[in-house]
Amino acid sequence: MPHPRVDDAADVATARSPAPSAVPPDAIAASAAQQPLWTVQYRLILLTVDLCAIILATILGFELRFGAGVAGIGAAGYLVIGLAIAVGWAVALQASGGYEIRHIATGPEELKRVLRASGLTLSVLAIGCYVTKTPVARGYVIGVIPLGAILIICGRAAIRRYVNKRRNRGEWVYRILAVGTADSVTHLLDTTNRARNAGLRLIGACVEDAPVGSEIAPDVPVLGGVLDTAEHAARVRADVVAVTGSGLGPRAVRELGWQLEGTNRGLVMAPALTEIAGSRVHVSPVEGLPLVWLEQPQLGRLPRIVKRSLDIAVGSVVLLLASPVLLGTALAIKFSSRGPVFFRQRRLGINGTEFNILKFRSMYSDAESRRDEILELNEQDGGGVLFKIRRDPRITPVGRWLRKLSIDELPQLVHVVSGTMSLVGPRPLAAIDSHYTGSARRRLLVRPGVTGLWQISGRSETTWEDAVRFDLYYVENWSLGLDLSILFRTVIAVLGRKGAF
């Protein structure tokens, strides 16, 4: 007997059962899931670190402003104000969603909420002092709020590192039951596997186009059809039910939400939108129907002018400040091995225009002729585009350090100032035009960059498929904020020397 079409799941559900729930109400109540213990622990850690950061900021702000001598309301008055700031700031963080774990798990959302809460705290403090005519020194307030925000952000960054380590071990994660088709569930699985720090772990699937008992992937079994989702979610103790792609019709999704009422299980919709930045997505409800609006990529004239201005300004300053390093590196290369100081190679620029890229030579002069000898040692499967060996014998001792610190890339700042390249952009690969087919050619719409998402997401460890995916994401979602974020994270990646060889 053929399986019913997934799109018609709502109609099938109605035909099979007159009740909107496949699970009896008493069974739903009995299967109610408790809030995961780790979420409570996470919130308590966040609250403790936030309060410590705020109290420390009030103490430092007091010492910086007054030292040993206090005027106005006195030390006792500032103690009361400091405690009020600590409590009020914590309340502002709660009101701004700073303790909602699902919202601060990934991306810059946590930073936005902390800054929003800090601004709210400053506003309430200013209004409160004005209304009550409390003579609080402005220097104290100016010192406490910025210090507190910085300390909170640093504290939460440390917590994030701790949480990420636990999540990489499979702990502190949401257990997800996926609903949809085998393909859509597989796509969701691939996404969650790439973003392990998000804390999402698929434990099973309910689909109509795969037999019960089979596996979408190892440890992700098919538990049943989409009509029995609530029952299987209770049985495997899922924390979240994720509807993927066109897995269920509108009516079936609504009935699934009814079935999950009172179970403490979340319901997540994973639409067929991929590699889209959150700033481009807006939801507008119309008669109860949430319409997802997708803004067009910002590739117009004005954004290009802004980006080019940033390239000229920052590129010129960095090139000037790095001139002693450039000179020292050139001398080290010249006196450590035979051959030219610079390495030149044909690369593809904007719109497929070829140019000669300039880098410090990090290999022996006969490196290209020796490539065939070590071809089988290539650690990258990029169809011949990427050639990376962790212990490449062709790299000179000086070159190994240049690569670890990315100093070999500094001469590309000349290309940035001249307009051939940009500070941030897709990876500039060799001019082998045949490898840029289909969606991969879209990366040529912008100038290649000295750094990019590939640089901060693994550097030499990044696969060809991931490199293309990162580049396409950048082209589709460019913004000034994204460029600044990548530049900041590049400094951290270079100093950490992770993934460079």
Short mmCIF file of C-alpha atoms in Angstrom, two decimals:
data_model
loop_
_atom_site.label_atom_id
_atom_site.label_comp_id
_atom_site.label_asym_id
_atom_site.label_seq_id
_atom_site.Cartn_x
_atom_site.Cartn_y
_atom_site.Cartn_z
CA MET A 1 0.00 0.00 0.00
CA PRO A 2 1.63 3.34 -0.96
CA HIS A 3 2.39 5.93 1.70
CA PRO A 4 0.20 9.01 1.78
CA ARG A 5 1.69 12.19 0.40
CA VAL A 6 3.39 14.23 3.12
CA ASP A 7 1.73 17.42 1.92
CA ASP A 8 -1.65 15.81 2.53
CA ALA A 9 -0.79 14.76 6.09
CA ALA A 10 -3.43 17.05 7.59
CA ASP A 11 -6.21 15.49 5.52
CA VAL A 12 -5.03 11.98 6.35
CA ALA A 13 -4.92 12.86 10.04
CA THR A 14 -8.52 14.04 9.89
CA ALA A 15 -9.61 10.86 8.16
CA ARG A 16 -7.84 8.59 10.62
CA SER A 17 -8.96 10.22 13.83
CA PRO A 18 -11.82 12.58 14.62
CA ALA A 19 -9.81 14.05 17.50
CA PRO A 20 -7.06 16.52 16.78
CA SER A 21 -4.58 14.59 18.93
CA ALA A 22 -3.20 11.12 18.24
CA VAL A 23 -2.30 10.88 21.96
CA PRO A 24 -5.00 10.81 24.66
CA PRO A 25 -5.09 13.86 26.96
CA ASP A 26 -4.13 11.84 30.05
CA ALA A 27 -1.16 10.40 28.16
CA ILE A 28 -0.09 13.89 27.16
CA ALA A 29 -0.17 15.02 30.79
CA ALA A 30 1.72 11.96 31.94
CA SER A 31 4.41 12.41 29.30
CA ALA A 32 5.04 16.08 30.08
CA ALA A 33 8.74 16.78 29.75
CA GLN A 34 10.56 18.61 32.49
CA GLN A 35 12.69 21.59 31.64
CA PRO A 36 16.20 20.24 30.95
CA LEU A 37 18.33 20.58 34.08
CA TRP A 38 21.21 22.04 32.10
CA THR A 39 19.13 25.05 31.07
CA VAL A 40 18.56 25.90 34.74
CA GLN A 41 22.26 25.49 35.45
CA TYR A 42 23.13 27.64 32.43
CA ARG A 43 20.86 30.46 33.60
CA LEU A 44 22.21 30.34 37.15
CA ILE A 45 25.79 30.54 35.86
CA LEU A 46 24.88 33.47 33.61
CA LEU A 47 23.12 35.30 36.46
CA THR A 48 26.01 34.72 38.87
CA VAL A 49 28.65 35.91 36.40
CA ASP A 50 26.53 38.92 35.39
CA LEU A 51 26.04 40.03 39.02
CA CYS A 52 29.74 39.60 39.78
CA ALA A 53 30.63 41.64 36.68
CA ILE A 54 28.19 44.43 37.57
CA ILE A 55 29.30 44.60 41.23
CA LEU A 56 32.94 44.71 40.14
CA ALA A 57 32.08 47.50 37.69
CA THR A 58 30.40 49.55 40.44
CA ILE A 59 33.44 49.14 42.70
CA LEU A 60 35.89 50.08 39.94
CA GLY A 61 33.71 52.98 38.83
CA PHE A 62 33.58 54.25 42.40
CA GLU A 63 37.37 53.99 42.87
CA LEU A 64 38.13 55.59 39.53
CA ARG A 65 35.82 58.54 40.20
CA PHE A 66 36.34 59.23 43.91
CA GLY A 67 39.32 57.28 45.23
CA ALA A 68 39.53 58.00 48.94
CA GLY A 69 37.37 61.14 48.99
CA VAL A 70 33.59 61.00 48.47
CA ALA A 71 31.32 64.01 48.13
CA GLY A 72 27.59 64.43 47.70
CA ILE A 73 25.54 61.45 48.91
CA GLY A 74 28.53 59.73 50.53
CA ALA A 75 29.86 56.18 50.39
CA ALA A 76 26.69 54.67 51.86
CA GLY A 77 24.60 56.36 49.20
CA TYR A 78 26.76 55.01 46.41
CA LEU A 79 26.60 51.55 47.99
CA VAL A 80 22.80 51.66 47.75
CA ILE A 81 22.99 52.96 44.18
CA GLY A 82 25.48 50.23 43.26
CA LEU A 83 23.16 47.53 44.61
CA ALA A 84 20.23 49.11 42.77
CA ILE A 85 22.25 49.13 39.53
CA ALA A 86 23.14 45.44 39.98
CA VAL A 87 19.54 44.39 40.57
CA GLY A 88 18.15 46.70 37.89
CA TRP A 89 20.73 45.55 35.32
CA ALA A 90 19.89 41.91 35.97
CA VAL A 91 16.18 42.71 35.56
CA ALA A 92 16.96 44.57 32.32
CA LEU A 93 18.89 41.53 31.04
CA GLN A 94 15.89 39.35 31.84
CA ALA A 95 13.51 41.78 30.12
CA SER A 96 15.81 41.92 27.06
CA GLY A 97 15.89 38.13 26.77
CA GLY A 98 19.43 37.82 28.07
CA TYR A 99 18.60 34.57 29.86
CA GLU A 100 16.61 32.88 27.10
CA ILE A 101 18.95 30.04 26.24
CA ARG A 102 17.50 29.26 22.83
CA HIS A 103 18.06 32.86 21.71
CA ILE A 104 21.64 33.29 22.94
CA ALA A 105 23.00 29.91 21.85
CA THR A 106 24.60 31.14 18.62
CA GLY A 107 25.56 34.23 16.71
CA PRO A 108 25.66 37.88 17.83
CA GLU A 109 22.21 37.77 19.42
CA GLU A 110 23.62 37.56 22.95
CA LEU A 111 25.77 40.66 22.39
CA LYS A 112 22.76 42.61 21.09
CA ARG A 113 20.70 41.69 24.15
CA VAL A 114 23.48 42.64 26.57
CA LEU A 115 23.94 46.03 24.88
CA ARG A 116 20.18 46.59 24.83
CA ALA A 117 19.96 45.83 28.56
CA SER A 118 22.92 48.13 29.26
CA GLY A 119 21.26 50.99 27.38
CA LEU A 120 18.02 50.37 29.25
CA THR A 121 19.86 50.41 32.59
CA LEU A 122 21.55 53.70 31.74
CA SER A 123 18.24 55.26 30.72
CA VAL A 124 16.39 54.16 33.86
CA LEU A 125 19.29 55.30 36.07
CA ALA A 126 19.38 58.73 34.44
CA ILE A 127 15.61 59.19 34.69
CA GLY A 128 15.53 57.91 38.26
CA CYS A 129 18.27 60.28 39.41
CA TYR A 130 16.54 63.20 37.68
CA VAL A 131 13.11 62.46 39.17
CA THR A 132 14.42 61.86 42.72
CA LYS A 133 17.00 64.66 42.40
CA THR A 134 19.75 62.30 43.58
CA PRO A 135 23.16 63.98 43.04
CA VAL A 136 24.99 61.08 41.44
CA ALA A 137 28.31 62.01 39.84
CA ARG A 138 28.20 61.70 36.06
CA GLY A 139 31.77 60.40 36.06
CA TYR A 140 30.62 57.50 38.23
CA VAL A 141 27.81 56.59 35.84
CA ILE A 142 30.02 57.02 32.76
CA GLY A 143 32.55 54.67 34.34
CA VAL A 144 30.16 52.00 35.65
CA ILE A 145 27.95 51.38 32.61
CA PRO A 146 30.70 50.85 29.95
CA LEU A 147 32.83 48.82 32.39
CA GLY A 148 29.85 46.71 33.37
CA ALA A 149 28.90 46.03 29.74
CA ILE A 150 32.47 45.03 28.86
CA LEU A 151 32.80 42.77 31.92
CA ILE A 152 29.42 41.12 31.22
CA ILE A 153 30.38 40.47 27.60
CA CYS A 154 33.77 39.03 28.60
CA GLY A 155 32.19 36.88 31.30
CA ARG A 156 29.60 35.51 28.91
CA ALA A 157 32.30 34.84 26.31
CA ALA A 158 34.09 32.68 28.88
CA ILE A 159 30.83 30.90 29.69
CA ARG A 160 30.21 30.32 25.99
CA ARG A 161 33.59 28.60 25.65
CA TYR A 162 32.75 26.36 28.60
CA VAL A 163 29.31 25.52 27.20
CA ASN A 164 30.75 24.82 23.74
CA LYS A 165 33.19 22.31 25.20
CA ARG A 166 30.33 20.48 26.89
CA ARG A 167 28.24 20.53 23.73
CA ASN A 168 31.11 19.11 21.70
CA ARG A 169 30.98 16.19 24.12
CA GLY A 170 27.25 15.79 23.51
CA GLU A 171 26.16 17.46 26.75
CA TRP A 172 23.90 20.46 27.35
CA VAL A 173 21.99 19.98 24.11
CA TYR A 174 18.33 20.08 23.07
CA ARG A 175 17.05 16.65 22.00
CA ILE A 176 15.21 17.17 18.71
CA LEU A 177 12.66 14.99 16.93
CA ALA A 178 12.53 16.03 13.27
CA VAL A 179 9.38 15.82 11.15
CA GLY A 180 9.25 16.04 7.37
CA THR A 181 10.76 14.16 4.47
CA ALA A 182 13.96 12.15 4.51
CA ASP A 183 15.72 14.83 2.45
CA SER A 184 14.60 17.75 4.62
CA VAL A 185 15.53 15.92 7.81
CA THR A 186 18.95 15.09 6.34
CA HIS A 187 19.49 18.76 5.54
CA LEU A 188 18.57 19.74 9.09
CA LEU A 189 20.96 17.09 10.41
CA ASP A 190 23.80 18.41 8.25
CA THR A 191 23.15 21.94 9.52
CA THR A 192 23.10 20.96 13.19
CA ASN A 193 26.25 18.87 12.75
CA ARG A 194 28.08 21.90 11.34
CA ALA A 195 26.83 24.11 14.18
CA ARG A 196 27.49 21.91 17.19
CA ASN A 197 27.82 24.96 19.40
CA ALA A 198 24.12 25.64 18.86
CA GLY A 199 23.31 22.69 21.11
CA LEU A 200 20.86 20.91 18.79
CA ARG A 201 20.98 17.13 18.54
CA LEU A 202 18.67 15.05 16.38
CA ILE A 203 17.58 11.86 18.13
CA GLY A 204 14.98 10.62 15.66
CA ALA A 205 12.74 11.39 12.70
CA CYS A 206 9.11 11.00 11.72
CA VAL A 207 8.80 10.77 7.95
CA GLU A 208 6.52 9.15 5.40
CA ASP A 209 9.06 8.39 2.68
CA ALA A 210 11.32 6.05 4.68
CA PRO A 211 10.46 2.77 6.43
CA VAL A 212 10.13 2.60 10.20
CA GLY A 213 13.29 1.16 11.76
CA SER A 214 15.62 2.52 9.07
CA GLU A 215 18.08 5.33 9.81
CA ILE A 216 18.34 8.79 8.29
CA ALA A 217 21.91 8.73 9.61
CA PRO A 218 23.70 6.84 12.40
CA ASP A 219 21.80 7.34 15.70
CA VAL A 220 18.91 9.07 13.90
CA PRO A 221 16.30 6.33 13.41
CA VAL A 222 12.96 6.66 11.67
CA LEU A 223 10.46 6.24 14.51
CA GLY A 224 7.24 6.42 12.52
CA GLY A 225 5.06 8.57 10.30
CA VAL A 226 4.35 12.25 10.67
CA LEU A 227 0.91 11.56 12.13
CA ASP A 228 2.35 9.97 15.26
CA THR A 229 4.88 12.68 16.04
CA ALA A 230 3.55 13.70 19.48
CA GLU A 231 3.44 10.09 20.64
CA HIS A 232 7.03 9.42 19.56
CA ALA A 233 8.22 12.73 21.04
CA ALA A 234 6.89 11.60 24.42
CA ARG A 235 8.43 8.14 24.07
CA VAL A 236 11.97 9.37 23.25
CA ARG A 237 11.69 12.36 25.64
CA ALA A 238 12.41 14.95 22.98
CA ASP A 239 12.84 18.55 24.11
CA VAL A 240 11.90 20.04 20.72
CA VAL A 241 9.88 18.93 17.69
CA ALA A 242 11.24 20.45 14.46
CA VAL A 243 9.05 20.55 11.36
CA THR A 244 11.35 20.68 8.34
CA GLY A 245 10.66 21.86 4.80
CA SER A 246 7.15 20.96 3.64
CA GLY A 247 6.91 18.09 6.11
CA LEU A 248 3.40 18.99 7.26
CA GLY A 249 0.53 21.01 5.91
CA PRO A 250 -0.75 24.10 7.79
CA ARG A 251 -3.60 22.24 9.44
CA ALA A 252 -1.38 19.37 10.58
CA VAL A 253 1.16 21.80 12.07
CA ARG A 254 -1.58 23.50 14.05
CA GLU A 255 -2.88 20.17 15.34
CA LEU A 256 0.66 19.11 16.24
CA GLY A 257 0.95 22.27 18.32
CA TRP A 258 -2.27 21.27 20.14
CA GLN A 259 -0.86 17.84 20.83
CA LEU A 260 2.30 19.33 22.35
CA GLU A 261 0.41 21.68 24.67
CA GLY A 262 1.23 21.01 28.31
CA THR A 263 4.27 18.85 27.50
CA ASN A 264 6.95 21.55 27.84
CA ARG A 265 8.19 20.54 24.39
CA GLY A 266 9.03 23.26 21.91
CA LEU A 267 7.80 23.37 18.33
CA VAL A 268 10.24 24.73 15.75
CA MET A 269 9.66 25.41 12.07
CA ALA A 270 12.70 24.92 9.82
CA PRO A 271 11.70 26.46 6.46
CA ALA A 272 13.43 25.70 3.17
CA LEU A 273 15.71 28.74 3.51
CA THR A 274 19.44 28.10 3.78
CA GLU A 275 22.55 30.25 4.21
CA ILE A 276 20.42 33.34 4.96
CA ALA A 277 21.50 35.88 7.58
CA GLY A 278 18.89 36.67 10.22
CA SER A 279 18.97 40.38 9.37
CA ARG A 280 17.51 39.59 5.92
CA VAL A 281 14.56 37.62 7.29
CA HIS A 282 11.42 39.34 8.57
CA VAL A 283 8.14 37.73 9.64
CA SER A 284 4.88 39.54 8.92
CA PRO A 285 1.64 37.84 10.13
CA VAL A 286 -1.33 38.21 7.78
CA GLU A 287 -4.64 36.80 9.03
CA GLY A 288 -2.76 34.37 11.24
CA LEU A 289 -0.43 33.30 8.41
CA PRO A 290 3.23 34.19 9.16
CA LEU A 291 4.75 35.41 5.90
CA VAL A 292 8.54 35.24 5.78
CA TRP A 293 9.98 38.21 3.89
CA LEU A 294 13.47 37.80 2.46
CA GLU A 295 15.36 41.01 1.66
CA GLN A 296 17.51 41.12 -1.47
CA PRO A 297 21.32 40.92 -1.11
CA GLN A 298 22.94 44.33 -0.60
CA LEU A 299 25.00 44.47 -3.78
CA GLY A 300 23.90 47.94 -4.90
CA ARG A 301 26.00 51.00 -5.66
CA LEU A 302 25.87 52.63 -2.22
CA PRO A 303 26.96 49.49 -0.28
CA ARG A 304 29.84 49.04 -2.71
CA ILE A 305 30.95 52.65 -2.13
CA VAL A 306 30.84 52.13 1.64
CA LYS A 307 32.82 48.91 1.39
CA ARG A 308 35.41 50.46 -0.94
CA SER A 309 35.87 53.44 1.39
CA LEU A 310 36.48 51.07 4.29
CA ASP A 311 39.04 49.14 2.22
CA ILE A 312 41.01 52.27 1.31
CA ALA A 313 40.98 53.73 4.82
CA VAL A 314 41.79 50.59 6.81
CA GLY A 315 44.07 49.09 4.15
CA SER A 316 46.22 52.22 3.95
CA VAL A 317 46.57 52.54 7.73
CA VAL A 318 47.42 48.86 8.25
CA LEU A 319 49.87 48.89 5.35
CA LEU A 320 51.64 51.90 6.88
CA LEU A 321 51.74 50.45 10.39
CA ALA A 322 52.89 47.04 9.12
CA SER A 323 55.73 48.43 7.00
CA PRO A 324 58.44 47.47 9.56
CA VAL A 325 57.04 43.93 9.63
CA LEU A 326 57.02 43.81 5.83
CA LEU A 327 60.64 44.93 5.67
CA GLY A 328 61.78 42.47 8.33
CA THR A 329 59.92 39.61 6.65
CA ALA A 330 61.44 40.41 3.27
CA LEU A 331 64.95 40.34 4.76
CA ALA A 332 64.25 37.06 6.58
CA ILE A 333 63.07 35.40 3.35
CA LYS A 334 65.96 36.77 1.32
CA PHE A 335 68.67 35.53 3.67
CA SER A 336 67.09 32.18 4.66
CA SER A 337 66.55 30.56 1.23
CA ARG A 338 67.23 31.09 -2.44
CA GLY A 339 64.62 32.62 -4.66
CA PRO A 340 62.52 35.78 -4.89
CA VAL A 341 60.98 37.47 -1.86
CA PHE A 342 57.48 37.52 -3.34
CA PHE A 343 55.32 34.77 -4.81
CA ARG A 344 53.03 35.67 -7.72
CA GLN A 345 50.16 33.63 -9.12
CA ARG A 346 47.21 34.23 -11.45
CA ARG A 347 43.94 34.49 -9.53
CA LEU A 348 40.33 35.35 -10.36
CA GLY A 349 39.02 38.70 -9.19
CA ILE A 350 35.64 40.40 -9.45
CA ASN A 351 33.55 39.27 -12.44
CA GLY A 352 36.22 36.66 -13.27
CA THR A 353 38.94 39.22 -14.11
CA GLU A 354 42.39 37.68 -13.72
CA PHE A 355 45.17 39.37 -11.75
CA ASN A 356 48.57 38.47 -10.28
CA ILE A 357 48.24 38.02 -6.54
CA LEU A 358 51.20 39.06 -4.40
CA LYS A 359 52.30 37.08 -1.32
CA PHE A 360 55.50 36.56 0.62
CA ARG A 361 57.22 33.39 -0.60
CA SER A 362 56.84 30.70 2.06
CA MET A 363 58.09 27.73 -0.02
CA TYR A 364 61.35 26.78 -1.67
CA SER A 365 61.75 28.13 -5.21
CA ASP A 366 61.27 24.65 -6.79
CA ALA A 367 57.96 24.02 -4.99
CA GLU A 368 55.79 23.92 -8.11
CA SER A 369 58.02 21.37 -9.85
CA ARG A 370 57.86 19.12 -6.78
CA ARG A 371 54.07 19.20 -6.52
CA ASP A 372 53.50 15.99 -8.52
CA GLU A 373 55.86 14.13 -6.18
CA ILE A 374 53.65 14.74 -3.14
CA LEU A 375 50.25 14.89 -4.85
CA GLU A 376 49.00 11.80 -3.01
CA LEU A 377 49.62 13.56 0.34
CA ASN A 378 47.00 16.24 -0.38
CA GLU A 379 44.65 16.52 2.61
CA GLN A 380 41.94 18.46 0.75
CA ASP A 381 39.37 16.97 -1.60
CA GLY A 382 38.70 20.02 -3.68
CA GLY A 383 38.69 18.59 -7.17
CA GLY A 384 42.21 19.90 -7.72
CA VAL A 385 41.39 23.43 -6.58
CA LEU A 386 42.76 23.12 -3.04
CA PHE A 387 46.14 21.58 -2.28
CA LYS A 388 46.99 21.52 1.42
CA ILE A 389 49.41 19.32 3.37
CA ARG A 390 49.82 19.81 7.10
CA ARG A 391 53.56 19.02 6.97
CA ASP A 392 54.35 20.17 3.45
CA PRO A 393 58.10 19.51 2.90
CA ARG A 394 58.26 22.37 0.38
CA ILE A 395 57.64 25.03 3.06
CA THR A 396 60.74 26.78 4.39
CA PRO A 397 61.32 27.16 8.17
CA VAL A 398 60.65 30.89 7.88
CA GLY A 399 57.63 30.21 5.68
CA ARG A 400 56.08 27.95 8.30
CA TRP A 401 56.01 30.82 10.78
CA LEU A 402 54.76 33.23 8.15
CA ARG A 403 51.81 30.95 7.43
CA LYS A 404 50.94 30.36 11.08
CA LEU A 405 50.75 34.11 11.67
CA SER A 406 49.31 34.85 8.19
CA ILE A 407 52.13 37.34 7.59
CA ASP A 408 52.56 35.92 4.09
CA GLU A 409 49.20 37.52 3.23
CA LEU A 410 50.19 41.08 4.20
CA PRO A 411 51.43 42.12 0.72
CA GLN A 412 47.84 41.67 -0.48
CA LEU A 413 47.05 44.97 1.25
CA VAL A 414 48.58 46.56 -1.85
CA HIS A 415 45.80 44.91 -3.88
CA VAL A 416 43.24 46.19 -1.36
CA VAL A 417 44.36 49.82 -1.72
CA SER A 418 44.57 49.53 -5.52
CA GLY A 419 41.06 48.06 -5.75
CA THR A 420 41.88 44.57 -7.03
CA MET A 421 40.96 42.95 -3.72
CA SER A 422 39.01 43.81 -0.58
CA LEU A 423 39.82 43.43 3.09
CA VAL A 424 36.96 40.94 3.43
CA GLY A 425 35.59 38.72 0.68
CA PRO A 426 35.59 35.26 -0.88
CA ARG A 427 38.79 33.24 -1.04
CA PRO A 428 40.92 34.26 -4.08
CA LEU A 429 41.62 30.96 -5.81
CA ALA A 430 43.78 30.10 -8.79
CA ALA A 431 42.52 31.17 -12.21
CA ILE A 432 41.09 27.79 -13.22
CA ASP A 433 37.81 28.97 -14.65
CA SER A 434 36.39 25.48 -15.17
CA HIS A 435 36.04 25.02 -11.42
CA TYR A 436 33.71 28.02 -11.10
CA THR A 437 30.48 26.62 -12.46
CA GLY A 438 26.90 26.88 -11.29
CA SER A 439 26.35 28.58 -7.95
CA ALA A 440 30.10 28.76 -7.27
CA ARG A 441 30.46 31.49 -9.95
CA ARG A 442 28.27 33.78 -7.86
CA ARG A 443 31.23 34.33 -5.55
CA LEU A 444 32.82 36.32 -8.38
CA LEU A 445 30.23 39.09 -7.96
CA VAL A 446 32.43 40.74 -5.32
CA ARG A 447 36.15 41.36 -4.94
CA PRO A 448 38.13 38.54 -3.33
CA GLY A 449 39.30 39.26 0.20
CA VAL A 450 42.46 39.07 2.26
CA THR A 451 40.29 37.43 4.89
CA GLY A 452 36.76 36.03 4.97
CA LEU A 453 34.46 33.53 6.57
CA TRP A 454 36.76 30.72 5.40
CA GLN A 455 39.64 32.34 7.33
CA ILE A 456 37.77 32.43 10.65
CA SER A 457 36.10 29.03 10.19
CA GLY A 458 39.07 26.71 9.97
CA ARG A 459 41.54 28.39 7.58
CA SER A 460 43.55 25.59 5.90
CA GLU A 461 41.32 22.92 7.48
CA THR A 462 38.27 24.18 5.56
CA THR A 463 37.07 21.79 2.84
CA TRP A 464 36.31 22.95 -0.71
CA GLU A 465 32.57 22.47 -0.19
CA ASP A 466 32.61 24.52 3.01
CA ALA A 467 34.77 27.21 1.37
CA VAL A 468 32.21 27.61 -1.42
CA ARG A 469 29.36 27.62 1.11
CA PHE A 470 31.04 30.30 3.23
CA ASP A 471 31.77 32.44 0.18
CA LEU A 472 28.20 32.21 -1.10
CA TYR A 473 26.87 33.10 2.34
CA TYR A 474 29.08 36.18 2.37
CA VAL A 475 27.97 37.31 -1.10
CA GLU A 476 24.29 36.83 -0.26
CA ASN A 477 24.40 38.42 3.19
CA TRP A 478 27.04 41.15 3.01
CA SER A 479 26.76 44.03 5.44
CA LEU A 480 29.15 46.48 7.03
CA GLY A 481 28.55 44.80 10.38
CA LEU A 482 29.49 41.41 8.91
CA ASP A 483 32.75 42.84 7.54
CA LEU A 484 33.67 44.36 10.89
CA SER A 485 32.81 41.12 12.68
CA ILE A 486 35.00 39.09 10.31
CA LEU A 487 37.92 41.51 10.73
CA PHE A 488 37.67 41.26 14.52
CA ARG A 489 37.41 37.47 14.48
CA THR A 490 40.31 37.26 12.02
CA VAL A 491 42.62 38.84 14.59
CA ILE A 492 41.52 36.23 17.14
CA ALA A 493 41.97 33.38 14.63
CA VAL A 494 45.46 34.55 13.65
CA LEU A 495 46.59 34.99 17.25
CA GLY A 496 45.20 31.55 18.09
CA ARG A 497 47.06 30.08 15.08
CA LYS A 498 44.31 27.50 14.68
CA GLY A 499 43.96 25.72 11.33
CA ALA A 500 46.98 27.33 9.66
CA PHE A 501 49.56 25.16 7.91
#
